[in-house]
Amino acid sequence: MATLTGITVGEFGKTVTITLQDAAGTAVNISSYTTRTVELVSPSGKKLSKTAAFQTDGTNGKITFSFASGDVDKDGIWKGQVYLSKTGEQSKSAIFEVDVTASVT
């Protein structure tokens, strides 16, 4: 399970990049998918749904999203999953983790 790091409680506007890979670790071409969503669940059970964009054109498997003000309100291990859809197909990524660290203030 992949883990994203570098997120702190209270942060927002920071762009997060995820690379979707196959079992061999090769980036997957996702350019044909028209809808890209990142679903996240905090340790307290809060659910977030973030619209994702291609970092470039999707051929490199990279998508990006940003947290809005108030989204990241709990430290700990968050769970996430990417949902991709196009006409006649919906795909889900493996579950990943986001390690959110506490803020001093």
mmCIF file of N, CA and C in Angstrom:
data_model
loop_
_atom_site.group_PDB
_atom_site.id
_atom_site.type_symbol
_atom_site.label_atom_id
_atom_site.label_comp_id
_atom_site.label_asym_id
_atom_site.label_seq_id
_atom_site.Cartn_x
_atom_site.Cartn_y
_atom_site.Cartn_z
ATOM 1 N N MET A 1 0.855 -1.175 0.000
ATOM 2 C CA MET A 1 0.000 0.000 0.000
ATOM 3 C C MET A 1 0.898 1.235 0.000
ATOM 4 N N ALA A 2 0.666 2.122 -0.933
ATOM 5 C CA ALA A 2 1.449 3.356 -1.024
ATOM 6 C C ALA A 2 0.995 4.344 0.042
ATOM 7 N N THR A 3 1.946 5.137 0.540
ATOM 8 C CA THR A 3 1.629 6.155 1.539
ATOM 9 C C THR A 3 2.117 7.510 1.061
ATOM 10 N N LEU A 4 1.215 8.489 1.068
ATOM 11 C CA LEU A 4 1.572 9.867 0.760
ATOM 12 C C LEU A 4 1.951 10.559 2.061
ATOM 13 N N THR A 5 2.989 11.368 2.030
ATOM 14 C CA THR A 5 3.425 12.097 3.216
ATOM 15 C C THR A 5 3.531 13.583 2.885
ATOM 16 N N GLY A 6 3.817 14.391 3.884
ATOM 17 C CA GLY A 6 4.026 15.812 3.667
ATOM 18 C C GLY A 6 2.772 16.657 3.806
ATOM 19 N N ILE A 7 1.700 16.096 4.369
ATOM 20 C CA ILE A 7 0.458 16.838 4.597
ATOM 21 C C ILE A 7 0.333 17.093 6.101
ATOM 22 N N THR A 8 -0.008 18.320 6.467
ATOM 23 C CA THR A 8 -0.156 18.706 7.864
ATOM 24 C C THR A 8 -1.570 19.216 8.100
ATOM 25 N N VAL A 9 -2.111 18.946 9.285
ATOM 26 C CA VAL A 9 -3.444 19.425 9.646
ATOM 27 C C VAL A 9 -3.523 20.934 9.388
ATOM 28 N N GLY A 10 -4.600 21.359 8.752
ATOM 29 C CA GLY A 10 -4.835 22.774 8.470
ATOM 30 C C GLY A 10 -4.315 23.254 7.131
ATOM 31 N N GLU A 11 -3.501 22.453 6.446
ATOM 32 C CA GLU A 11 -2.985 22.863 5.135
ATOM 33 C C GLU A 11 -4.086 22.834 4.083
ATOM 34 N N PHE A 12 -3.986 23.723 3.122
ATOM 35 C CA PHE A 12 -4.888 23.690 1.970
ATOM 36 C C PHE A 12 -4.230 24.388 0.801
ATOM 37 N N GLY A 13 -4.751 24.105 -0.395
ATOM 38 C CA GLY A 13 -4.224 24.704 -1.607
ATOM 39 C C GLY A 13 -3.002 24.018 -2.172
ATOM 40 N N LYS A 14 -2.410 23.127 -1.434
ATOM 41 C CA LYS A 14 -1.231 22.382 -1.864
ATOM 42 C C LYS A 14 -1.656 21.309 -2.863
ATOM 43 N N THR A 15 -0.967 21.220 -3.990
ATOM 44 C CA THR A 15 -1.296 20.222 -5.001
ATOM 45 C C THR A 15 -0.673 18.880 -4.640
ATOM 46 N N VAL A 16 -1.489 17.846 -4.649
ATOM 47 C CA VAL A 16 -1.050 16.482 -4.380
ATOM 48 C C VAL A 16 -1.074 15.724 -5.696
ATOM 49 N N THR A 17 -0.001 14.986 -5.983
ATOM 50 C CA THR A 17 0.093 14.211 -7.216
ATOM 51 C C THR A 17 0.130 12.727 -6.881
ATOM 52 N N ILE A 18 -0.676 11.963 -7.594
ATOM 53 C CA ILE A 18 -0.718 10.505 -7.448
ATOM 54 C C ILE A 18 -0.410 9.898 -8.810
ATOM 55 N N THR A 19 0.468 8.888 -8.825
ATOM 56 C CA THR A 19 0.758 8.157 -10.057
ATOM 57 C C THR A 19 0.100 6.791 -9.969
ATOM 58 N N LEU A 20 -0.792 6.502 -10.891
ATOM 59 C CA LEU A 20 -1.464 5.201 -10.944
ATOM 60 C C LEU A 20 -0.575 4.221 -11.699
ATOM 61 N N GLN A 21 -0.314 3.082 -11.053
ATOM 62 C CA GLN A 21 0.609 2.095 -11.598
ATOM 63 C C GLN A 21 -0.023 0.710 -11.620
ATOM 64 N N ASP A 22 0.481 -0.136 -12.521
ATOM 65 C CA ASP A 22 0.034 -1.525 -12.543
ATOM 66 C C ASP A 22 0.827 -2.319 -11.506
ATOM 67 N N ALA A 23 0.595 -3.616 -11.419
ATOM 68 C CA ALA A 23 1.232 -4.468 -10.413
ATOM 69 C C ALA A 23 2.757 -4.492 -10.547
ATOM 70 N N ALA A 24 3.259 -4.241 -11.749
ATOM 71 C CA ALA A 24 4.706 -4.237 -11.974
ATOM 72 C C ALA A 24 5.341 -2.885 -11.657
ATOM 73 N N GLY A 25 4.515 -1.890 -11.285
ATOM 74 C CA GLY A 25 5.043 -0.575 -10.958
ATOM 75 C C GLY A 25 5.170 0.365 -12.151
ATOM 76 N N THR A 26 4.573 -0.008 -13.276
ATOM 77 C CA THR A 26 4.607 0.822 -14.478
ATOM 78 C C THR A 26 3.395 1.745 -14.494
ATOM 79 N N ALA A 27 3.618 3.016 -14.813
ATOM 80 C CA ALA A 27 2.518 3.978 -14.886
ATOM 81 C C ALA A 27 1.487 3.513 -15.908
ATOM 82 N N VAL A 28 0.207 3.696 -15.564
ATOM 83 C CA VAL A 28 -0.903 3.265 -16.412
ATOM 84 C C VAL A 28 -1.420 4.469 -17.206
ATOM 85 N N ASN A 29 -1.647 4.282 -18.496
ATOM 86 C CA ASN A 29 -2.214 5.334 -19.339
ATOM 87 C C ASN A 29 -3.705 5.461 -19.004
ATOM 88 N N ILE A 30 -4.089 6.606 -18.439
ATOM 89 C CA ILE A 30 -5.478 6.832 -18.035
ATOM 90 C C ILE A 30 -6.115 7.958 -18.846
ATOM 91 N N SER A 31 -5.507 8.300 -19.970
ATOM 92 C CA SER A 31 -5.937 9.459 -20.763
ATOM 93 C C SER A 31 -7.359 9.350 -21.303
ATOM 94 N N SER A 32 -7.897 8.152 -21.419
ATOM 95 C CA SER A 32 -9.244 8.003 -21.985
ATOM 96 C C SER A 32 -10.359 8.180 -20.944
ATOM 97 N N TYR A 33 -10.005 8.276 -19.664
ATOM 98 C CA TYR A 33 -11.018 8.435 -18.622
ATOM 99 C C TYR A 33 -11.472 9.893 -18.535
ATOM 100 N N THR A 34 -12.764 10.097 -18.526
ATOM 101 C CA THR A 34 -13.318 11.450 -18.547
ATOM 102 C C THR A 34 -13.625 12.001 -17.163
ATOM 103 N N THR A 35 -13.780 11.126 -16.178
ATOM 104 C CA THR A 35 -14.052 11.554 -14.814
ATOM 105 C C THR A 35 -13.019 10.934 -13.892
ATOM 106 N N ARG A 36 -12.423 11.784 -13.034
ATOM 107 C CA ARG A 36 -11.394 11.338 -12.107
ATOM 108 C C ARG A 36 -11.720 11.912 -10.727
ATOM 109 N N THR A 37 -11.883 11.044 -9.744
ATOM 110 C CA THR A 37 -12.241 11.472 -8.398
ATOM 111 C C THR A 37 -11.354 10.766 -7.390
ATOM 112 N N VAL A 38 -10.919 11.511 -6.362
ATOM 113 C CA VAL A 38 -10.181 10.923 -5.248
ATOM 114 C C VAL A 38 -11.100 10.947 -4.034
ATOM 115 N N GLU A 39 -11.351 9.782 -3.470
ATOM 116 C CA GLU A 39 -12.176 9.651 -2.268
ATOM 117 C C GLU A 39 -11.246 9.413 -1.087
ATOM 118 N N LEU A 40 -11.449 10.162 -0.003
ATOM 119 C CA LEU A 40 -10.598 10.067 1.184
ATOM 120 C C LEU A 40 -11.462 9.904 2.429
ATOM 121 N N VAL A 41 -10.944 9.161 3.397
ATOM 122 C CA VAL A 41 -11.616 8.993 4.682
ATOM 123 C C VAL A 41 -10.589 9.260 5.780
ATOM 124 N N SER A 42 -10.921 10.188 6.687
ATOM 125 C CA SER A 42 -10.022 10.532 7.792
ATOM 126 C C SER A 42 -10.120 9.482 8.888
ATOM 127 N N PRO A 43 -9.196 9.503 9.851
ATOM 128 C CA PRO A 43 -9.267 8.556 10.971
ATOM 129 C C PRO A 43 -10.562 8.687 11.788
ATOM 130 N N SER A 44 -11.188 9.865 11.757
ATOM 131 C CA SER A 44 -12.441 10.058 12.504
ATOM 132 C C SER A 44 -13.675 9.662 11.684
ATOM 133 N N GLY A 45 -13.453 9.260 10.413
ATOM 134 C CA GLY A 45 -14.559 8.833 9.562
ATOM 135 C C GLY A 45 -15.082 9.903 8.616
ATOM 136 N N LYS A 46 -14.518 11.112 8.665
ATOM 137 C CA LYS A 46 -14.923 12.181 7.746
ATOM 138 C C LYS A 46 -14.578 11.763 6.326
ATOM 139 N N LYS A 47 -15.524 11.934 5.404
ATOM 140 C CA LYS A 47 -15.310 11.561 4.005
ATOM 141 C C LYS A 47 -15.170 12.805 3.137
ATOM 142 N N LEU A 48 -14.185 12.757 2.249
ATOM 143 C CA LEU A 48 -13.967 13.836 1.280
ATOM 144 C C LEU A 48 -13.981 13.252 -0.120
ATOM 145 N N SER A 49 -14.515 14.006 -1.047
ATOM 146 C CA SER A 49 -14.486 13.646 -2.454
ATOM 147 C C SER A 49 -13.853 14.811 -3.200
ATOM 148 N N LYS A 50 -12.725 14.560 -3.853
ATOM 149 C CA LYS A 50 -11.992 15.616 -4.541
ATOM 150 C C LYS A 50 -11.939 15.305 -6.040
ATOM 151 N N THR A 51 -12.270 16.289 -6.847
ATOM 152 C CA THR A 51 -12.143 16.139 -8.293
ATOM 153 C C THR A 51 -10.663 16.218 -8.650
ATOM 154 N N ALA A 52 -10.209 15.273 -9.449
ATOM 155 C CA ALA A 52 -8.804 15.230 -9.844
ATOM 156 C C ALA A 52 -8.660 15.629 -11.313
ATOM 157 N N ALA A 53 -7.478 16.107 -11.653
ATOM 158 C CA ALA A 53 -7.152 16.491 -13.031
ATOM 159 C C ALA A 53 -5.914 15.717 -13.463
ATOM 160 N N PHE A 54 -5.736 15.582 -14.761
ATOM 161 C CA PHE A 54 -4.490 15.010 -15.263
ATOM 162 C C PHE A 54 -3.359 15.990 -14.962
ATOM 163 N N GLN A 55 -2.199 15.459 -14.587
ATOM 164 C CA GLN A 55 -1.044 16.336 -14.394
ATOM 165 C C GLN A 55 -0.605 16.882 -15.755
ATOM 166 N N THR A 56 -0.628 16.029 -16.766
ATOM 167 C CA THR A 56 -0.330 16.445 -18.142
ATOM 168 C C THR A 56 -1.514 16.033 -19.010
ATOM 169 N N ASP A 57 -1.395 14.887 -19.661
ATOM 170 C CA ASP A 57 -2.487 14.411 -20.526
ATOM 171 C C ASP A 57 -3.008 13.036 -20.118
ATOM 172 N N GLY A 58 -2.536 12.509 -19.000
ATOM 173 C CA GLY A 58 -2.999 11.211 -18.504
ATOM 174 C C GLY A 58 -2.197 10.021 -18.994
ATOM 175 N N THR A 59 -1.368 10.196 -20.001
ATOM 176 C CA THR A 59 -0.594 9.060 -20.506
ATOM 177 C C THR A 59 0.461 8.589 -19.513
ATOM 178 N N ASN A 60 0.869 9.478 -18.590
ATOM 179 C CA ASN A 60 1.878 9.122 -17.591
ATOM 180 C C ASN A 60 1.263 8.600 -16.289
ATOM 181 N N GLY A 61 -0.067 8.448 -16.249
ATOM 182 C CA GLY A 61 -0.750 7.920 -15.076
ATOM 183 C C GLY A 61 -0.869 8.877 -13.910
ATOM 184 N N LYS A 62 -0.491 10.130 -14.099
ATOM 185 C CA LYS A 62 -0.476 11.089 -12.991
ATOM 186 C C LYS A 62 -1.733 11.951 -12.957
ATOM 187 N N ILE A 63 -2.335 12.012 -11.751
ATOM 188 C CA ILE A 63 -3.449 12.913 -11.504
ATOM 189 C C ILE A 63 -3.085 13.821 -10.340
ATOM 190 N N THR A 64 -3.747 14.975 -10.261
ATOM 191 C CA THR A 64 -3.508 15.911 -9.171
ATOM 192 C C THR A 64 -4.835 16.354 -8.562
ATOM 193 N N PHE A 65 -4.769 16.733 -7.288
ATOM 194 C CA PHE A 65 -5.913 17.333 -6.614
ATOM 195 C C PHE A 65 -5.376 18.210 -5.500
ATOM 196 N N SER A 66 -6.228 19.050 -4.942
ATOM 197 C CA SER A 66 -5.835 19.922 -3.839
ATOM 198 C C SER A 66 -6.859 19.841 -2.721
ATOM 199 N N PHE A 67 -6.380 20.043 -1.514
ATOM 200 C CA PHE A 67 -7.270 20.139 -0.366
ATOM 201 C C PHE A 67 -7.761 21.576 -0.249
ATOM 202 N N ALA A 68 -9.026 21.751 0.122
ATOM 203 C CA ALA A 68 -9.605 23.075 0.378
ATOM 204 C C ALA A 68 -9.471 23.406 1.858
ATOM 205 N N SER A 69 -9.666 24.647 2.194
ATOM 206 C CA SER A 69 -9.627 25.086 3.586
ATOM 207 C C SER A 69 -10.628 24.268 4.413
ATOM 208 N N GLY A 70 -10.181 23.730 5.534
ATOM 209 C CA GLY A 70 -11.040 22.944 6.410
ATOM 210 C C GLY A 70 -11.072 21.458 6.106
ATOM 211 N N ASP A 71 -10.526 21.031 4.964
ATOM 212 C CA ASP A 71 -10.543 19.603 4.613
ATOM 213 C C ASP A 71 -9.695 18.768 5.568
ATOM 214 N N VAL A 72 -8.462 19.217 5.813
ATOM 215 C CA VAL A 72 -7.507 18.421 6.584
ATOM 216 C C VAL A 72 -7.575 18.856 8.048
ATOM 217 N N ASP A 73 -8.469 18.220 8.799
ATOM 218 C CA ASP A 73 -8.736 18.649 10.169
ATOM 219 C C ASP A 73 -8.375 17.604 11.224
ATOM 220 N N LYS A 74 -7.742 16.509 10.809
ATOM 221 C CA LYS A 74 -7.415 15.436 11.749
ATOM 222 C C LYS A 74 -6.102 14.790 11.345
ATOM 223 N N ASP A 75 -5.186 14.633 12.316
ATOM 224 C CA ASP A 75 -3.936 13.943 12.007
ATOM 225 C C ASP A 75 -4.154 12.436 12.067
ATOM 226 N N GLY A 76 -3.183 11.708 11.538
ATOM 227 C CA GLY A 76 -3.255 10.245 11.519
ATOM 228 C C GLY A 76 -3.247 9.716 10.102
ATOM 229 N N ILE A 77 -3.551 8.460 9.965
ATOM 230 C CA ILE A 77 -3.541 7.795 8.659
ATOM 231 C C ILE A 77 -4.920 7.879 8.022
ATOM 232 N N TRP A 78 -4.994 8.588 6.909
ATOM 233 C CA TRP A 78 -6.207 8.676 6.103
ATOM 234 C C TRP A 78 -6.131 7.582 5.042
ATOM 235 N N LYS A 79 -7.263 7.080 4.610
ATOM 236 C CA LYS A 79 -7.337 6.098 3.521
ATOM 237 C C LYS A 79 -7.874 6.797 2.276
ATOM 238 N N GLY A 80 -7.361 6.414 1.118
ATOM 239 C CA GLY A 80 -7.819 7.019 -0.123
ATOM 240 C C GLY A 80 -7.929 6.014 -1.247
ATOM 241 N N GLN A 81 -8.706 6.379 -2.263
ATOM 242 C CA GLN A 81 -8.866 5.537 -3.445
ATOM 243 C C GLN A 81 -9.242 6.446 -4.608
ATOM 244 N N VAL A 82 -8.697 6.138 -5.784
ATOM 245 C CA VAL A 82 -8.994 6.899 -6.995
ATOM 246 C C VAL A 82 -10.069 6.159 -7.787
ATOM 247 N N TYR A 83 -11.074 6.908 -8.230
ATOM 248 C CA TYR A 83 -12.146 6.374 -9.079
ATOM 249 C C TYR A 83 -12.026 7.020 -10.447
ATOM 250 N N LEU A 84 -11.998 6.199 -11.484
ATOM 251 C CA LEU A 84 -11.910 6.662 -12.870
ATOM 252 C C LEU A 84 -13.118 6.135 -13.627
ATOM 253 N N SER A 85 -13.690 6.974 -14.484
ATOM 254 C CA SER A 85 -14.798 6.464 -15.295
ATOM 255 C C SER A 85 -14.767 7.068 -16.691
ATOM 256 N N LYS A 86 -15.340 6.299 -17.602
ATOM 257 C CA LYS A 86 -15.561 6.714 -18.994
ATOM 258 C C LYS A 86 -16.779 5.939 -19.455
ATOM 259 N N THR A 87 -17.253 6.223 -20.628
ATOM 260 C CA THR A 87 -18.446 5.546 -21.124
ATOM 261 C C THR A 87 -18.279 4.039 -21.037
ATOM 262 N N GLY A 88 -19.177 3.384 -20.287
ATOM 263 C CA GLY A 88 -19.187 1.933 -20.198
ATOM 264 C C GLY A 88 -18.164 1.326 -19.255
ATOM 265 N N GLU A 89 -17.440 2.140 -18.479
ATOM 266 C CA GLU A 89 -16.428 1.567 -17.603
ATOM 267 C C GLU A 89 -16.176 2.443 -16.389
ATOM 268 N N GLN A 90 -15.990 1.793 -15.234
ATOM 269 C CA GLN A 90 -15.532 2.476 -14.028
ATOM 270 C C GLN A 90 -14.421 1.631 -13.427
ATOM 271 N N SER A 91 -13.330 2.279 -13.028
ATOM 272 C CA SER A 91 -12.197 1.588 -12.423
ATOM 273 C C SER A 91 -11.862 2.235 -11.088
ATOM 274 N N LYS A 92 -11.297 1.425 -10.186
ATOM 275 C CA LYS A 92 -10.864 1.910 -8.884
ATOM 276 C C LYS A 92 -9.401 1.537 -8.694
ATOM 277 N N SER A 93 -8.657 2.426 -8.060
ATOM 278 C CA SER A 93 -7.267 2.126 -7.738
ATOM 279 C C SER A 93 -7.195 1.259 -6.492
ATOM 280 N N ALA A 94 -6.011 0.801 -6.209
ATOM 281 C CA ALA A 94 -5.764 0.173 -4.910
ATOM 282 C C ALA A 94 -5.922 1.257 -3.845
ATOM 283 N N ILE A 95 -6.247 0.861 -2.635
ATOM 284 C CA ILE A 95 -6.354 1.810 -1.535
ATOM 285 C C ILE A 95 -4.946 2.294 -1.180
ATOM 286 N N PHE A 96 -4.830 3.596 -0.935
ATOM 287 C CA PHE A 96 -3.553 4.167 -0.497
ATOM 288 C C PHE A 96 -3.770 4.896 0.815
ATOM 289 N N GLU A 97 -2.675 5.252 1.464
ATOM 290 C CA GLU A 97 -2.746 5.966 2.732
ATOM 291 C C GLU A 97 -2.155 7.359 2.600
ATOM 292 N N VAL A 98 -2.674 8.279 3.402
ATOM 293 C CA VAL A 98 -2.121 9.622 3.498
ATOM 294 C C VAL A 98 -1.786 9.832 4.972
ATOM 295 N N ASP A 99 -0.496 10.030 5.255
ATOM 296 C CA ASP A 99 -0.024 10.213 6.630
ATOM 297 C C ASP A 99 -0.066 11.714 6.946
ATOM 298 N N VAL A 100 -1.097 12.130 7.660
ATOM 299 C CA VAL A 100 -1.288 13.552 8.012
ATOM 300 C C VAL A 100 -0.672 13.794 9.394
ATOM 301 N N THR A 101 0.230 14.760 9.466
ATOM 302 C CA THR A 101 0.887 15.063 10.732
ATOM 303 C C THR A 101 0.170 16.202 11.450
ATOM 304 N N ALA A 102 0.319 16.224 12.775
ATOM 305 C CA ALA A 102 -0.306 17.262 13.596
ATOM 306 C C ALA A 102 0.382 18.595 13.370
ATOM 307 N N SER A 103 -0.326 19.660 13.673
ATOM 308 C CA SER A 103 0.213 21.006 13.599
ATOM 309 C C SER A 103 0.527 21.470 15.016
ATOM 310 N N VAL A 104 1.532 22.327 15.171
ATOM 311 C CA VAL A 104 1.901 22.846 16.488
ATOM 312 C C VAL A 104 0.818 23.736 17.044
ATOM 313 N N THR A 105 0.122 24.468 16.185
ATOM 314 C CA THR A 105 -0.893 25.402 16.665
ATOM 315 C C THR A 105 -2.274 24.837 16.498
#
